[in-house]
Short mmCIF file of C-alpha atoms in Angstrom, two decimals:
data_model
loop_
_atom_site.label_atom_id
_atom_site.label_comp_id
_atom_site.label_asym_id
_atom_site.label_seq_id
_atom_site.Cartn_x
_atom_site.Cartn_y
_atom_site.Cartn_z
CA THR A 1080 64.52 9.24 36.94
CA LEU A 1081 65.90 11.14 33.97
CA ALA A 1082 64.38 14.35 35.31
CA PHE A 1083 65.97 13.60 38.67
CA LEU A 1084 69.37 13.10 37.01
CA THR A 1085 69.00 16.43 35.24
CA LYS A 1086 68.09 18.05 38.53
CA ILE A 1087 71.12 16.72 40.45
CA ARG A 1088 73.60 17.22 37.61
CA PRO A 1089 74.88 20.64 38.89
CA GLU A 1090 75.61 19.11 42.30
CA VAL A 1091 77.39 16.12 40.77
CA GLU A 1092 79.49 18.43 38.59
CA LEU A 1093 80.89 19.95 41.79
CA ASP A 1094 82.28 16.56 42.81
CA LEU A 1095 85.99 16.51 42.01
CA TYR A 1096 86.08 12.81 41.11
CA MET A 1097 82.74 12.48 39.29
CA ARG A 1098 83.14 15.58 37.10
CA ALA A 1099 85.14 13.74 34.42
CA HIS A 1100 82.66 10.85 34.34
CA ILE A 1101 79.32 12.68 34.38
CA GLU A 1102 78.62 12.66 30.65
CA PRO A 1103 79.43 8.95 30.05
CA VAL A 1104 77.47 7.90 33.15
CA PHE A 1105 74.43 9.96 32.16
CA GLN A 1106 74.59 8.60 28.59
CA MET A 1107 74.73 5.00 29.89
CA VAL A 1108 71.77 5.62 32.21
CA ARG A 1109 69.79 7.16 29.35
CA ALA A 1110 70.68 4.29 26.98
CA THR A 1111 69.62 1.75 29.60
CA ALA A 1112 66.37 3.63 30.14
CA LEU A 1113 65.69 3.59 26.37
CA VAL A 1114 66.18 -0.17 26.26
CA GLN A 1115 64.01 -0.74 29.33
CA TYR A 1116 61.27 1.49 27.93
CA ALA A 1117 61.16 -0.34 24.57
CA THR A 1118 61.68 -3.93 25.74
CA PRO A 1119 58.15 -4.92 26.85
CA TYR A 1120 56.44 -3.64 23.69
CA ASP A 1121 56.22 -4.89 20.12
CA THR A 1122 55.48 -1.36 18.86
CA VAL A 1123 56.36 1.95 20.52
CA ASP A 1124 55.09 5.35 19.37
CA LEU A 1125 58.15 7.58 19.05
CA ASN A 1126 56.17 10.74 19.82
CA ARG A 1127 55.05 9.36 23.19
CA MET A 1128 58.53 8.04 23.89
CA ALA A 1129 60.01 11.46 23.06
CA LEU A 1130 57.62 13.06 25.56
CA ALA A 1131 58.65 10.53 28.22
CA PHE A 1132 62.34 11.25 27.60
CA ASP A 1133 61.82 15.01 27.24
CA THR A 1134 63.44 15.22 23.81
CA GLN A 1135 62.56 15.80 20.17
CA PRO A 1136 61.48 12.78 18.06
CA ALA A 1137 64.37 13.35 15.62
CA ALA A 1138 66.95 13.27 18.43
CA LEU A 1139 65.25 10.20 19.91
CA GLN A 1140 65.43 8.45 16.52
CA ALA A 1141 69.19 9.08 16.44
CA GLU A 1142 69.60 7.61 19.94
CA LEU A 1143 67.46 4.60 19.06
CA ALA A 1144 69.39 4.07 15.83
CA ALA A 1145 72.62 3.97 17.82
CA ALA A 1146 71.09 1.47 20.27
CA ILE A 1147 69.88 -0.71 17.38
CA MET A 1148 73.28 -0.64 15.68
CA SER A 1149 75.03 -1.57 18.93
CA GLY A 1150 72.66 -4.51 19.39
CA ALA A 1151 71.10 -3.23 22.60
CA ILE A 1152 67.65 -3.16 20.99
CA SER A 1153 66.47 -5.67 18.42
CA ALA A 1154 64.05 -3.49 16.47
CA ARG A 1155 63.61 -1.26 13.45
CA ILE A 1156 62.42 2.32 13.17
CA ASP A 1157 59.43 2.91 10.90
CA THR A 1158 59.82 6.58 10.02
CA HIS A 1159 56.62 6.63 7.95
CA ARG A 1160 54.42 5.62 10.91
CA ASN A 1161 56.91 7.11 13.43
CA VAL A 1162 57.08 3.93 15.52
CA LEU A 1163 59.73 1.57 16.83
CA GLN A 1164 58.87 -1.99 15.74
CA ARG A 1165 60.48 -4.92 17.54
CA SER A 1166 61.99 -7.61 15.29
CA LYS A 1167 59.96 -10.79 15.57
CA THR A 1168 62.27 -13.02 13.54
CA GLU A 1169 64.81 -13.14 16.36
CA THR A 1170 62.16 -14.40 18.78
CA ARG A 1171 61.07 -17.06 16.29
CA ASP A 1172 64.67 -18.12 15.58
CA ARG A 1173 65.41 -18.36 19.30
CA ALA A 1174 62.31 -20.52 19.88
CA ILE A 1175 63.27 -22.85 17.01
CA HIS A 1176 66.84 -23.12 18.30
CA ASP A 1177 65.64 -23.89 21.85
CA ALA A 1178 63.27 -26.57 20.51
CA LEU A 1179 66.10 -28.18 18.54
CA VAL A 1180 68.41 -28.19 21.56
CA GLN A 1181 65.74 -29.73 23.81
CA GLY A 1182 64.90 -32.31 21.13
CA GLN A 1183 68.56 -33.34 20.81
CA ALA A 1184 68.90 -33.61 24.61
CA SER A 1185 65.78 -35.82 24.75
CA LEU A 1186 67.12 -37.99 21.91
CA ASP A 1187 70.48 -38.40 23.69
CA ASP A 1188 68.73 -39.39 26.95
CA MET A 1189 66.51 -41.87 25.12
CA GLN A 1190 69.48 -43.51 23.37
CA ALA A 1191 71.39 -43.79 26.66
CA ASN A 1192 68.37 -45.39 28.35
CA LEU A 1193 67.91 -47.84 25.46
CA MET A 1194 71.59 -48.79 25.67
CA ARG A 1195 71.29 -49.37 29.44
CA LEU A 1196 68.17 -51.48 28.98
CA SER A 1197 69.81 -53.55 26.25
CA MET A 1198 72.87 -54.15 28.40
CA THR A 1199 70.72 -55.14 31.38
CA ARG A 1200 68.62 -57.47 29.21
CA ASP A 1201 71.76 -59.16 27.80
CA LYS A 1202 73.36 -59.27 31.29
CA ILE A 1203 76.38 -57.25 30.22
CA ILE A 1204 78.12 -55.81 33.27
CA PHE A 1205 81.07 -53.45 33.40
CA THR A 1206 83.25 -53.72 36.48
CA ALA A 1207 86.40 -51.97 37.57
CA PRO A 1208 89.58 -54.06 37.28
CA ARG A 1209 90.65 -55.82 40.45
CA MET A 1210 93.90 -54.68 41.93
CA ARG A 1211 96.57 -57.05 43.06
CA ALA A 1212 98.12 -56.50 46.45
CA THR A 1213 101.32 -55.26 44.83
CA ASP A 1214 99.42 -52.63 42.82
CA ALA A 1215 97.68 -51.37 45.95
CA GLU A 1216 100.99 -51.23 47.82
CA LEU A 1217 102.62 -49.32 44.95
CA MET A 1218 99.80 -46.80 44.83
CA ALA A 1219 99.86 -46.30 48.60
CA ALA A 1220 103.63 -45.86 48.57
CA ALA A 1221 103.38 -43.31 45.73
CA GLY A 1222 100.79 -41.35 47.69
CA GLY A 1223 98.02 -42.13 45.22
CA ALA A 1224 94.44 -43.10 45.87
CA SER A 1225 93.79 -46.58 47.19
CA SER A 1226 90.79 -47.11 44.90
CA PRO A 1227 91.19 -47.92 41.22
CA PRO A 1228 90.38 -45.29 38.61
CA THR A 1229 86.73 -45.26 37.64
CA ASP A 1230 87.31 -44.72 33.92
CA VAL A 1231 89.07 -48.08 33.41
CA PHE A 1232 86.78 -51.04 32.67
CA SER A 1233 87.47 -54.75 32.53
CA PRO A 1234 86.31 -56.92 29.62
CA LEU A 1235 82.66 -57.87 29.46
CA GLU A 1236 81.52 -60.43 32.00
CA PHE A 1237 78.62 -62.74 31.23
#
């Protein structure tokens, strides 16, 4: 795709409206391609990646550094081994956070079920307050709903 973009660039530069936007669009496409190339791997050889992007490894390192600083890629560049190494701590932190969130949701559900069971066992029932005829007439005259609000509860009934 990048070779195709390079090939059609002269034709796109002839377009009166696209001419001013060519460089930013091509840079965004290239940045997206860098991210997509590196995403599925834990380690990427920068020499092979430079061949795929038809550039020098030093220029590729500069592009990758910009992508890392912007947060588009969560990785580090190992210049000694000339590889891009994905950060594993973020994956671990995300897994721990997800486990904590799911655990809290399960705990909340369990407490709600225990409360319901306790109320059923003790025959505690919440009912909506009963409306007098005058209240219903007032609500109908005011254009309100004929049913009582659902968030108002009467005292406990045994």
